Coordinates of C-alpha atoms in Angstrom, one line a residue:
Chain A
X1 CA 6.0 -14.9 -17.5
X2 CA 6.2 -12.3 -14.9
X3 CA 9.6 -11.5 -15.8
X4 CA 9.2 -8.3 -17.3
X5 CA 7.4 -6.9 -14.4
X6 CA 10.2 -7.6 -11.6
X7 CA 12.8 -6.3 -14.2
X8 CA 11.2 -3.0 -15.2
X9 CA 13.2 -1.0 -12.7
X10 CA 16.4 -2.3 -13.9
X11 CA 16.4 -0.8 -17.4
X12 CA 14.3 -3.4 -19.5
X13 CA 12.1 -1.5 -21.7
X14 CA 8.0 -1.2 -20.4
X15 CA 5.9 -3.6 -22.4
X16 CA 3.4 -2.2 -24.8
X17 CA -0.1 -2.1 -24.0
X18 CA -2.7 -3.3 -26.9
X19 CA -3.3 -1.2 -29.4
X20 CA -6.7 0.0 -28.3
X21 CA -5.5 0.7 -24.9
X22 CA -2.2 2.7 -26.3
X23 CA -4.5 5.1 -28.0
X24 CA -5.4 6.4 -24.6
X25 CA -5.9 9.2 -23.9
X26 CA -6.8 10.3 -27.2
X27 CA -7.9 14.2 -27.3
X28 CA -6.6 16.8 -25.0
X29 CA -8.8 17.6 -22.3
X30 CA -9.4 21.1 -21.6
X31 CA -10.0 22.2 -18.1
X32 CA -7.2 24.6 -17.3
X33 CA -9.3 27.6 -16.3
X34 CA -10.9 25.7 -13.8
X35 CA -8.0 24.8 -11.6
X36 CA -8.2 25.1 -8.1
X37 CA -5.3 27.0 -6.3
X38 CA -2.4 24.7 -5.9
X39 CA -2.3 23.7 -2.7
X40 CA -6.1 22.6 -3.2
X41 CA -5.3 20.8 -6.3
X42 CA -2.2 19.0 -4.6
X43 CA -4.2 18.1 -1.6
X44 CA -7.2 16.9 -3.6
X45 CA -5.0 14.6 -6.0
X46 CA -2.8 13.5 -3.0
X47 CA -5.9 12.2 -1.1
X48 CA -7.3 10.7 -4.5
X49 CA -4.3 8.7 -4.9
X50 CA -4.6 7.7 -1.1
X51 CA -8.2 6.7 -2.1
X52 CA -7.0 4.6 -4.9
X53 CA -4.5 3.3 -2.8
X54 CA -6.9 1.8 -0.4
X55 CA -9.2 0.2 -3.3
X56 CA -5.7 -1.4 -4.6
X57 CA -4.6 -2.7 -1.4
X58 CA -8.1 -4.1 -0.5
X59 CA -8.3 -6.0 -3.9
X60 CA -4.8 -7.1 -3.3
X61 CA -5.8 -8.6 0.3
X62 CA -9.0 -10.4 -1.3
X63 CA -7.6 -12.2 -4.1
X64 CA -6.2 -15.6 -3.3
X65 CA -3.9 -15.9 -6.4
X66 CA -0.1 -15.2 -5.7
X67 CA 0.4 -13.5 -8.8
X68 CA -2.7 -11.5 -9.0
X69 CA -1.8 -10.3 -5.3
X70 CA 1.6 -9.2 -6.2
X71 CA 0.5 -7.4 -9.4
X72 CA -2.1 -5.5 -7.6
X73 CA -0.2 -4.8 -4.6
X74 CA 2.2 -3.1 -7.1
X75 CA -0.3 -1.0 -8.3
X76 CA -1.3 0.0 -5.0
X77 CA 2.5 1.0 -4.7
X78 CA 2.1 3.4 -7.6
X79 CA -0.7 5.1 -6.2
X80 CA 1.1 5.3 -2.8
X81 CA 4.3 6.7 -4.6
X82 CA 2.1 9.4 -6.3
X83 CA 0.4 10.3 -2.9
X84 CA 3.7 10.6 -1.1
X85 CA 5.3 12.8 -4.0
X86 CA 2.3 15.0 -3.9
X87 CA 2.1 15.4 -0.3
X88 CA 5.7 16.2 -0.4
X89 CA 5.0 19.0 -3.3
X90 CA 2.3 20.4 -0.8
X91 CA 4.8 20.3 2.1
X92 CA 7.6 22.4 -0.2
X93 CA 5.0 25.0 -0.5
X94 CA 4.8 25.5 3.1
X95 CA 1.3 24.2 3.4
X96 CA -0.1 22.0 6.1
X97 CA -0.6 18.6 4.1
X98 CA -3.0 17.1 6.6
X99 CA -5.3 20.2 7.1
X100 CA -5.3 20.6 3.1
X101 CA -6.4 16.9 2.8
X102 CA -8.8 17.4 5.5
X103 CA -10.7 20.3 3.7
X104 CA -11.2 18.3 0.3
X105 CA -11.9 14.8 2.1
X106 CA -15.6 14.5 2.0
X107 CA -16.6 13.8 -1.8
X108 CA -13.6 11.6 -2.0
X109 CA -14.5 9.8 0.9
X110 CA -18.1 9.5 -0.2
X111 CA -16.5 8.2 -3.4
X112 CA -14.7 5.7 -1.6
X113 CA -17.5 4.4 0.2
X114 CA -19.3 3.8 -2.8
X115 CA -17.0 2.2 -5.2
X116 CA -15.6 -0.3 -2.7
X117 CA -16.9 -3.2 -4.7
X118 CA -18.0 -6.5 -3.6
X119 CA -15.0 -8.5 -4.5
X120 CA -11.4 -8.4 -5.3
X121 CA -12.4 -7.8 -8.9
X122 CA -14.8 -5.0 -8.5
X123 CA -12.1 -3.2 -6.5
X124 CA -9.3 -3.5 -8.9
X125 CA -11.6 -2.4 -11.5
X126 CA -12.5 0.7 -9.7
X127 CA -8.9 1.4 -9.4
X128 CA -8.4 0.9 -13.0
X129 CA -11.6 2.8 -14.5
X130 CA -12.3 5.4 -11.8
X131 CA -8.6 5.8 -11.1
X132 CA -7.8 6.5 -14.7
X133 CA -10.8 8.7 -15.1
X134 CA -9.6 10.6 -12.3
X135 CA -5.8 10.7 -13.6
X136 CA -7.5 12.3 -17.0
X137 CA -9.0 14.9 -14.9
X138 CA -6.1 15.7 -12.9
X139 CA -3.7 16.0 -15.9
X140 CA -6.3 18.3 -17.6
X141 CA -6.5 20.5 -14.6
X142 CA -2.7 20.5 -14.3
X143 CA -2.7 22.8 -17.4
X144 CA -4.1 25.6 -15.2
X145 CA -1.1 25.5 -12.6
X146 CA 1.9 27.3 -12.4
X147 CA 4.2 26.2 -15.0
X148 CA 7.0 24.6 -13.0
X149 CA 4.3 22.9 -10.8
X150 CA 2.4 21.9 -13.7
X151 CA 5.3 20.0 -15.1
X152 CA 6.2 18.3 -11.8
X153 CA 2.6 17.3 -11.6
X154 CA 2.7 16.0 -15.0
X155 CA 5.5 13.9 -14.5
X156 CA 3.9 12.0 -11.5
X157 CA 0.8 11.2 -13.9
X158 CA 2.8 9.8 -16.6
X159 CA 1.0 6.7 -17.9
X160 CA 1.4 3.9 -15.6
X161 CA 0.6 1.3 -18.4
X162 CA 0.5 -2.3 -16.8
X163 CA -0.5 -5.0 -19.3
X164 CA -0.6 -7.5 -16.4
X165 CA -3.0 -5.6 -14.4
X166 CA -5.5 -5.5 -17.5
X167 CA -5.0 -9.0 -18.0
X168 CA -6.4 -9.8 -14.4
X169 CA -9.9 -8.9 -15.8
X170 CA -9.6 -10.7 -19.1
X171 CA -8.3 -13.8 -17.2
X172 CA -11.1 -13.4 -14.7
X173 CA -13.9 -13.1 -17.3
X174 CA -12.8 -16.2 -19.3
X175 CA -15.7 -18.8 -19.6
X176 CA -17.6 -16.4 -17.1
X177 CA -19.9 -14.6 -19.0
X178 CA -21.7 -13.5 -16.0
X179 CA -18.8 -11.8 -14.4
X180 CA -18.2 -9.8 -17.6
X181 CA -21.9 -8.4 -17.5
X182 CA -21.5 -7.7 -13.6
X183 CA -18.3 -5.9 -14.6
X184 CA -19.9 -4.1 -17.2
X185 CA -22.6 -2.8 -14.8
X186 CA -20.0 -2.0 -12.3
X187 CA -17.8 -0.1 -14.7
X188 CA -21.0 2.1 -15.7
X189 CA -21.7 2.8 -11.9
X190 CA -18.3 3.9 -11.2
X191 CA -18.7 6.7 -13.9
X192 CA -21.4 8.4 -12.0
X193 CA -19.6 8.4 -8.7
X194 CA -16.3 9.7 -10.7
X195 CA -18.1 12.4 -12.3
X196 CA -19.0 13.7 -8.8
X197 CA -15.6 13.9 -7.8
X198 CA -14.5 15.7 -10.7
X199 CA -17.1 18.3 -10.3
X200 CA -16.3 18.8 -6.9
X201 CA -12.3 19.3 -8.1
X202 CA -13.5 22.2 -10.2
X203 CA -13.1 25.8 -9.3
X204 CA -16.2 27.4 -10.7
X205 CA -16.8 31.1 -11.5
X206 CA -19.7 33.3 -10.4
X207 CA -21.3 32.6 -13.6
X208 CA -22.6 29.0 -13.4
X209 CA -24.3 28.9 -16.7
X210 CA -21.4 29.6 -18.5
X211 CA -19.1 27.3 -16.3
X212 CA -21.5 24.8 -17.5
X213 CA -21.3 25.1 -21.1
X214 CA -17.8 25.5 -20.9
X215 CA -17.0 22.1 -19.1
X216 CA -19.1 20.1 -21.1
X217 CA -16.7 19.5 -23.9
X218 CA -14.0 18.4 -21.4
X219 CA -16.4 16.1 -19.1
X220 CA -17.5 14.5 -22.6
X221 CA -14.1 13.8 -23.4
X222 CA -13.3 12.3 -19.9
X223 CA -16.5 10.1 -20.4
X224 CA -15.0 9.1 -23.9
X225 CA -12.0 7.8 -22.3
X226 CA -13.9 6.1 -20.0
X227 CA -15.8 4.1 -22.6
X228 CA -12.7 3.6 -24.4
X229 CA -11.1 1.8 -21.2
X230 CA -14.5 -0.4 -20.7
X231 CA -14.5 -1.3 -24.4
X232 CA -10.5 -2.1 -24.4
X233 CA -11.5 -4.9 -21.6
X234 CA -14.4 -6.2 -23.7
X235 CA -17.0 -4.6 -21.4
X236 CA -20.1 -3.3 -23.1
X237 CA -20.4 0.5 -21.8
Chain B
X1 CA 13.3 9.0 5.3
X2 CA 10.0 10.4 5.8
X3 CA 11.0 13.6 7.1
X4 CA 9.5 16.1 4.8
X5 CA 5.8 14.6 5.9
X6 CA 6.3 15.7 9.4
X7 CA 7.3 19.3 8.6
X8 CA 4.1 20.4 8.3
X9 CA 3.9 21.4 12.2
X10 CA 6.7 23.9 12.2
X11 CA 8.0 24.7 15.2
X12 CA 7.0 21.7 17.2
X13 CA 10.1 19.2 17.9
X14 CA 9.4 15.9 16.3
X15 CA 8.6 13.8 19.2
X16 CA 11.4 11.4 20.5
X17 CA 10.9 7.8 21.0
X18 CA 11.4 6.7 24.6
X19 CA 14.8 5.6 25.3
X20 CA 13.9 2.0 26.0
X21 CA 12.6 1.6 22.3
X22 CA 15.5 3.3 21.0
X23 CA 17.7 0.9 22.5
X24 CA 16.1 -1.8 20.4
X25 CA 17.5 -4.6 19.0
X26 CA 19.6 -5.1 21.8
X27 CA 21.5 -8.7 21.7
X28 CA 22.6 -10.2 18.6
X29 CA 20.4 -13.1 17.9
X30 CA 22.1 -16.0 16.3
X31 CA 20.2 -18.1 13.5
X32 CA 22.7 -18.2 10.8
X33 CA 23.0 -22.1 11.2
X34 CA 19.2 -22.3 10.3
X35 CA 19.0 -20.1 7.3
X36 CA 17.3 -21.8 4.5
X37 CA 18.5 -21.4 0.7
X38 CA 18.8 -17.9 -0.6
X39 CA 15.6 -18.2 -2.9
X40 CA 13.4 -19.9 0.0
X41 CA 14.7 -17.1 2.5
X42 CA 13.9 -14.0 0.0
X43 CA 10.4 -15.8 -1.1
X44 CA 9.3 -15.8 2.4
X45 CA 10.7 -12.6 3.5
X46 CA 9.1 -11.0 0.4
X47 CA 5.6 -12.7 1.2
X48 CA 6.0 -11.8 4.9
X49 CA 6.4 -8.1 3.5
X50 CA 3.4 -8.4 1.5
X51 CA 1.5 -9.7 4.5
X52 CA 2.6 -6.6 6.6
X53 CA 1.7 -4.4 3.8
X54 CA -2.1 -5.9 3.8
X55 CA -2.7 -5.3 7.7
X56 CA -1.2 -2.0 7.5
X57 CA -3.3 -1.1 4.3
X58 CA -6.0 -1.9 6.1
X59 CA -5.5 -0.3 8.8
X60 CA -5.1 2.9 7.0
X61 CA -8.6 2.3 5.2
X62 CA -10.2 1.7 8.7
X63 CA -8.6 4.7 10.5
X64 CA -10.7 7.8 10.1
X65 CA -8.2 10.5 11.0
X66 CA -6.4 12.2 8.2
X67 CA -3.1 12.2 9.9
X68 CA -3.2 8.4 11.3
X69 CA -4.3 7.3 7.8
X70 CA -1.5 9.0 6.3
X71 CA 0.9 7.7 8.6
X72 CA -0.2 4.2 8.7
X73 CA -0.2 4.4 4.8
X74 CA 3.6 5.4 4.7
X75 CA 4.1 2.4 7.1
X76 CA 2.3 0.3 4.1
X77 CA 4.6 2.1 1.8
X78 CA 7.7 0.7 3.8
X79 CA 6.6 -2.9 3.7
X80 CA 5.5 -2.6 0.0
X81 CA 8.9 -1.2 -1.0
X82 CA 10.7 -4.1 0.9
X83 CA 8.5 -6.8 -0.9
X84 CA 9.4 -5.1 -4.3
X85 CA 12.9 -5.0 -3.6
X86 CA 13.0 -8.7 -2.4
X87 CA 11.3 -9.9 -5.3
X88 CA 13.7 -8.3 -7.3
X89 CA 16.8 -10.1 -5.7
X90 CA 14.7 -13.1 -6.1
X91 CA 14.2 -12.5 -10.1
X92 CA 17.8 -11.3 -10.3
X93 CA 19.0 -14.8 -9.1
X94 CA 16.7 -16.4 -11.7
X95 CA 14.1 -17.7 -9.5
X96 CA 10.6 -17.5 -10.4
X97 CA 9.0 -15.2 -7.6
X98 CA 5.7 -16.3 -8.1
X99 CA 6.4 -20.1 -7.7
X100 CA 8.7 -19.3 -4.9
X101 CA 6.3 -17.3 -3.0
X102 CA 3.7 -19.7 -3.3
X103 CA 5.7 -22.6 -1.9
X104 CA 6.0 -20.6 1.4
X105 CA 2.6 -19.2 1.6
X106 CA 0.6 -21.4 4.0
X107 CA 2.0 -20.5 7.2
X108 CA 2.3 -16.5 6.4
X109 CA -1.5 -16.9 5.2
X110 CA -2.5 -18.5 8.4
X111 CA -0.5 -15.6 10.3
X112 CA -2.4 -13.1 8.2
X113 CA -6.0 -14.5 9.0
X114 CA -5.5 -15.0 12.6
X115 CA -3.5 -11.4 13.2
X116 CA -6.1 -9.2 11.0
X117 CA -7.5 -7.7 14.0
X118 CA -11.0 -6.0 14.8
X119 CA -10.1 -2.7 14.4
X120 CA -7.4 -0.3 13.1
X121 CA -5.7 -0.1 16.1
X122 CA -5.2 -3.8 16.7
X123 CA -4.2 -4.0 12.7
X124 CA -1.9 -1.5 13.2
X125 CA -0.2 -3.0 16.3
X126 CA 0.2 -6.2 14.3
X127 CA 2.5 -4.3 11.9
X128 CA 4.5 -3.0 14.7
X129 CA 4.6 -6.0 17.1
X130 CA 4.5 -9.1 14.8
X131 CA 6.3 -7.0 11.7
X132 CA 9.0 -5.9 14.1
X133 CA 9.5 -9.4 15.4
X134 CA 9.8 -10.8 12.0
X135 CA 12.2 -8.2 11.0
X136 CA 14.4 -9.3 13.9
X137 CA 14.0 -13.0 12.8
X138 CA 14.8 -12.2 9.1
X139 CA 17.9 -10.1 10.1
X140 CA 19.1 -12.9 12.3
X141 CA 18.8 -15.7 9.5
X142 CA 20.2 -13.4 7.0
X143 CA 23.5 -13.9 8.7
X144 CA 23.5 -17.3 7.2
X145 CA 23.1 -16.2 3.7
X146 CA 26.1 -15.7 1.1
X147 CA 27.8 -12.4 2.4
X148 CA 26.9 -10.2 -0.5
X149 CA 23.3 -11.2 -0.4
X150 CA 23.3 -10.8 3.2
X151 CA 24.5 -7.0 2.9
X152 CA 21.8 -6.0 0.5
X153 CA 19.1 -7.9 2.7
X154 CA 20.3 -6.3 6.2
X155 CA 20.4 -2.7 4.3
X156 CA 16.5 -3.4 3.3
X157 CA 15.6 -4.1 6.8
X158 CA 17.7 -1.1 8.4
X159 CA 15.7 0.2 11.4
X160 CA 12.5 1.8 10.3
X161 CA 11.7 3.6 13.6
X162 CA 8.9 5.9 12.9
X163 CA 7.8 7.8 16.3
X164 CA 4.5 9.1 14.5
X165 CA 3.8 5.6 14.3
X166 CA 4.0 4.7 17.6
X167 CA 2.3 7.9 19.0
X168 CA -0.7 6.7 17.1
X169 CA -1.0 3.8 19.9
X170 CA -0.1 6.0 22.8
X171 CA -2.7 9.0 21.7
X172 CA -5.5 6.3 21.2
X173 CA -4.9 4.9 24.6
X174 CA -4.6 8.2 26.2
X175 CA -8.0 8.4 28.7
X176 CA -8.8 5.0 27.3
X177 CA -7.6 2.0 30.0
X178 CA -10.0 -0.5 28.5
X179 CA -8.2 0.0 25.2
X180 CA -4.7 -0.3 26.9
X181 CA -5.9 -3.7 28.1
X182 CA -7.3 -4.8 25.2
X183 CA -3.8 -4.3 23.2
X184 CA -2.0 -5.6 26.0
X185 CA -3.8 -8.9 25.4
X186 CA -3.6 -8.6 21.6
X187 CA 0.0 -8.2 21.8
X188 CA 0.4 -11.1 23.8
X189 CA -1.9 -13.1 21.3
X190 CA 0.5 -11.9 18.4
X191 CA 3.5 -13.5 19.7
X192 CA 2.3 -16.9 19.6
X193 CA 1.4 -16.6 15.8
X194 CA 4.8 -14.8 15.1
X195 CA 6.4 -17.7 16.7
X196 CA 4.8 -20.1 14.3
X197 CA 5.8 -18.1 11.3
X198 CA 9.4 -18.1 12.5
X199 CA 9.5 -21.7 13.2
X200 CA 8.5 -22.5 9.8
X201 CA 11.2 -20.3 8.3
X202 CA 14.0 -22.4 10.0
X203 CA 16.0 -24.7 7.8
X204 CA 15.9 -27.5 10.4
X205 CA 18.4 -30.6 10.6
X206 CA 18.0 -33.9 10.9
X207 CA 18.6 -34.0 14.6
X208 CA 15.8 -32.3 16.0
X209 CA 16.4 -32.7 19.4
X210 CA 19.8 -30.9 19.1
X211 CA 18.0 -28.3 16.7
X212 CA 15.7 -27.5 19.6
X213 CA 18.3 -26.8 22.0
X214 CA 20.4 -24.7 19.5
X215 CA 17.4 -22.5 18.7
X216 CA 16.0 -21.8 22.1
X217 CA 18.4 -18.8 23.0
X218 CA 17.6 -17.1 19.8
X219 CA 13.9 -17.5 20.4
X220 CA 14.1 -16.4 23.8
X221 CA 15.8 -13.3 22.3
X222 CA 13.1 -12.7 19.8
X223 CA 10.5 -12.8 22.6
X224 CA 12.4 -10.6 24.6
X225 CA 12.7 -8.0 22.0
X226 CA 9.0 -8.7 21.7
X227 CA 8.3 -7.7 25.6
X228 CA 10.6 -4.6 24.9
X229 CA 8.2 -3.2 22.3
X230 CA 5.2 -4.0 24.2
X231 CA 7.0 -2.3 27.2
X232 CA 7.9 0.9 25.4
X233 CA 4.1 1.4 24.3
X234 CA 3.2 1.0 27.8
X235 CA 1.5 -2.2 27.4
X236 CA 1.9 -5.0 30.0
X237 CA 3.1 -8.2 28.6

């Protein structure tokens, strides 16, 4: 039953997600003009991945079932691999990764505190929904980076579709309508916190009014993708 | 292996491990005749690595300093990489990794509960001391596996000496003699829990009295290595 998962690295084609989830992300999100300098972008993306790693690792520690534990630990590994790769890109540019990450920490630390969740399923949902939202954000911002760097970053953020991970939620919610209602609220809560992290990641110009008008369509798309993710899990947004 | 990460402090030479730590492990530990069947060995080693991962990830989440967080997260990544590789070896032999890990969980779950530690520094020390002890154990048991598998396992358990990780402790203990005393006690505590996990990993024969006599020298060596690790950190054993 978990066969595919363990064999993925040996060349067996990755399994397909459900059709609704397959469609994600839909529209191209344009935020390229708000991309910060490469070092800031990389440091923020690296620290966000460390935050997603922390949430996933906590969920893996909290869940009892062996299969769920292993599945969530692998998701933590994906975030950690990305963190490592982003820090490497940063160091390769001659930047001091620790100093750069320190500069961008506050908004992400706040996000971490607020989105911890009260049990493994909330923590795991944070990784899927807020992690997915922030992936979309960094992919959109990457368009504004120097081309070669953008290509490397986009390769790192290639879809991490893992149907086993999504099944953890559908299985947990089976015969538990109260959990579904709680997770729907949690998913809605996460959006606000993710939006704050997103705003903090943008390099605004001096013309704030014009900036707000220009980011509006992109943020609408980020929210729409979030709603689609909720929807794919059967959570009312 | 993580060289890139430490490049940020240009010009400052990487700190060297102290010579005593460099010398680890010393004697060859002979437990080959107590090696369990390959699937059990792999499942136990895989689940132990998941446990080390959990402790390291928790320490990374608890510590505030960015550099320490990143260093500990990388150590969590090493454990997770090994977990993944061991699970792959298990799946490659046609075993069901989840079912096999479930069989060996109880002693390791107990170990996890008892060795959680009250803060990041205790949790991080658990990974170094108990993790190191269990590495020695699995390396010694691997000698009793079929040769090809033993080679693959030994490659996975190649030394992971990371001077930055050890420096976390020496730096935390600087000007804090109470912490040094607390960590010395914690290190002593960990040994008992690690020894229980070790005993549980052995395939005993029907002749218990003879078994006990035969494991005694190997266990003495495991304990001696533990003492050397404590000593290298300046912790009185």
